[in-house]
Amino acid sequence: MRNLIFFISKYYVFFLFFTLEVFAFVIVYRFNNYQKASFVNYTTGVTSSFYTTVNNTNQYFNLRRVNDSLQMENARLHSQLITSYYQNNFSPKQINDTMYKQQYEYIPATVVNNSVTKRNNYITLNRGKDHGVEAEMGVISETGIVGIVMSVSDHYCTVLSLLNNNCKISAKIKKNGAFGSLRWEGDDPKYAKLLDVNKHVPIATNDEIITSNFSTIFPEGIPIGRIFSHSLDAGDNFHTIKVELYTDFGTVSSVYIIRNLMKGEQTNLESTLIETKK
Amino acid sequence: MILEILSYLLRFIAIMLLQLLVINNIELSSYINPYIYISFILLLPITIKPWQLVLISFLCGGVMDAFSSTPGLHIAATNFMGFIRIHYLKATTTKEDMEGRIVPSLSQKGVVWFVFYCFVMTFIHHLILFFLEIYGFQEFFSTITRVLLSSVVTVLLIVIGQLLFYRSKIKNG
């Protein structure tokens, strides 16, 4: 026993180091294997308010650009207003519409912290539990998709940016509906790769890539980007497709969080399916 | 003693702000992500107690993790680097260094020694950080390029910092 104590006291620095190192690796392991970002939950509250202060200052420098993009969006929305459509309906009866039920809600949010050059990038937004944000909601900008909400505190949420190793998005080619999954390869924030598109599918450059209807996170048809270049290696069953992303992650500032009102219903149904299979 | 701790605390805050507000926002390339905050640990005095060093590097990594919403990556990398520093300095410093309570800096240990010391430490730190970030070896070559390029830029920035802030001491020495 005395020898043991002597041994520990002689190498106490190593033991201290070892314990802390193991602690760190456990966090990394948990994060990567369970996809539960519990660690980040504790920290977003404090650190995000720090970034909000910084961002409030930075926003002044971006006002002109933000104005421009909002003006563009306004113009687009104006053109979709009911008043800008020609009334082509002469039906005298008012029909109470039961055919459409709202499935998606959009929560506007502002980017508080963002990065594009890391291998794994995260975005912090100024909306949280109080505004109805939950984990695994989609995030889009005016131009295209941005990422998926990872963890939520009372007033903030962290978003797994599309520019992240752990972010895979189910996408399809608009023209022919061929499915694939979109993944960022870690080099240029302007481009991503579309994987698993079978080689018999005809594709061409400039084909538009949109979100597929497979996920409960994004509605179908949100624009992602366009095919920048594509090739087919000999003996390979899948196309190698380089996608130019519509969203400029370097300057993205106002975004929308998508809340799927029917998500619970769908996942519940699908989980019972898995149980009966067992 | 209190004054010394206070000055180190101030330096810690300054270097963290520099890292978070300036360096993190410089978007050179996705292959170049310098992390200069480790220079705080590199420039602690030689005579600091090993357990203090290990704890400080742990806290340093923790703060960095909290602000970049990464799960434990910086803790693992910085803690490991702090531990290696203890043994590296034991092997490369003389008794006079220990008695003189010097800091392992450019002005006191010379350019060649300092650059090599910085590079070894930075390389170890970035190696662990970037490979844990990708969590696997599936992009081995692009990750190792990222480690090398970022290390070079980090060392460059630390040396520039040293030249800026400790210039007068070099002239005297």
Coordinates of C-alpha atoms in Angstrom, one line a residue, chain A residues 80-173:
Chain A
Q80 CA -45.9 36.0 -54.6
L81 CA -48.5 38.1 -52.8
I82 CA -52.1 37.4 -53.6
T83 CA -52.5 41.0 -54.8
S84 CA -49.9 40.5 -57.5
Y85 CA -51.9 37.7 -59.0
Y86 CA -54.6 38.1 -61.6
Q87 CA -57.9 37.1 -60.1
N88 CA -59.0 34.3 -62.4
N89 CA -61.7 32.9 -60.3
F90 CA -65.3 33.7 -61.0
S91 CA -66.8 31.2 -58.6
P92 CA -69.4 33.1 -56.5
K93 CA -69.2 30.7 -53.6
Q94 CA -66.6 31.1 -50.9
I95 CA -65.0 27.7 -50.4
N96 CA -63.7 26.9 -47.0
D97 CA -60.4 25.3 -47.7
T98 CA -59.8 21.9 -46.0
M99 CA -57.4 20.6 -48.6
Y100 CA -54.4 22.4 -47.2
K101 CA -53.1 22.0 -43.7
Q102 CA -50.0 23.9 -42.7
Q103 CA -47.0 21.6 -42.3
Y104 CA -44.1 23.9 -42.0
E105 CA -43.5 27.1 -39.9
Y106 CA -40.6 29.4 -40.4
I107 CA -38.9 31.1 -37.5
P108 CA -36.7 34.0 -38.5
A109 CA -33.2 34.1 -36.8
T110 CA -29.9 36.0 -37.0
V111 CA -26.5 34.4 -37.2
V112 CA -24.6 35.3 -34.1
N113 CA -21.4 33.2 -34.7
N114 CA -20.2 31.4 -37.8
S115 CA -17.1 29.9 -39.3
V116 CA -16.3 28.5 -42.8
T117 CA -12.7 27.4 -42.8
K118 CA -12.7 24.8 -40.0
R119 CA -13.1 21.1 -40.9
N120 CA -16.2 21.1 -38.7
N121 CA -18.1 24.3 -38.8
Y122 CA -20.9 25.4 -36.4
I123 CA -23.3 28.3 -36.5
T124 CA -24.9 30.0 -33.5
L125 CA -28.3 31.6 -33.9
N126 CA -30.2 34.0 -31.6
R127 CA -33.3 31.8 -31.3
G128 CA -33.9 29.1 -28.7
K129 CA -36.4 27.1 -26.7
D130 CA -38.4 30.2 -25.9
H131 CA -39.1 30.7 -29.6
G132 CA -40.0 27.1 -30.1
V133 CA -36.7 25.9 -31.6
E134 CA -35.9 22.2 -31.0
A135 CA -32.9 20.0 -32.0
E136 CA -33.0 18.6 -35.6
M137 CA -34.9 21.4 -37.2
G138 CA -33.7 22.6 -40.6
V139 CA -32.1 26.0 -41.2
I140 CA -32.3 27.8 -44.5
S141 CA -31.3 31.2 -45.8
E142 CA -32.9 33.2 -48.6
T143 CA -30.7 31.4 -51.1
G144 CA -30.6 27.8 -49.9
I145 CA -30.1 25.4 -47.1
V146 CA -27.7 26.2 -44.2
G147 CA -27.7 23.4 -41.7
I148 CA -29.5 21.5 -39.0
V149 CA -30.1 22.6 -35.4
M150 CA -27.9 20.6 -33.1
S151 CA -28.6 21.8 -29.6
V152 CA -30.8 24.5 -28.0
S153 CA -30.5 26.7 -24.9
D154 CA -33.2 29.2 -23.7
H155 CA -32.4 31.9 -26.2
Y156 CA -29.8 30.4 -28.5
C157 CA -29.2 27.4 -30.7
T158 CA -26.2 25.9 -32.3
V159 CA -26.5 24.7 -35.8
L160 CA -24.5 21.9 -37.5
S161 CA -23.5 23.8 -40.6
L162 CA -23.6 22.1 -43.9
L163 CA -19.9 22.6 -43.8
N164 CA -19.4 19.9 -41.2
N165 CA -18.2 16.3 -41.3
N166 CA -21.2 15.1 -39.5
C167 CA -23.8 16.8 -41.7
K168 CA -25.3 14.6 -44.4
I169 CA -28.3 16.0 -46.3
S170 CA -30.6 14.0 -48.4
A171 CA -30.8 15.7 -51.8
K172 CA -32.0 15.0 -55.3
I173 CA -31.5 16.3 -58.8

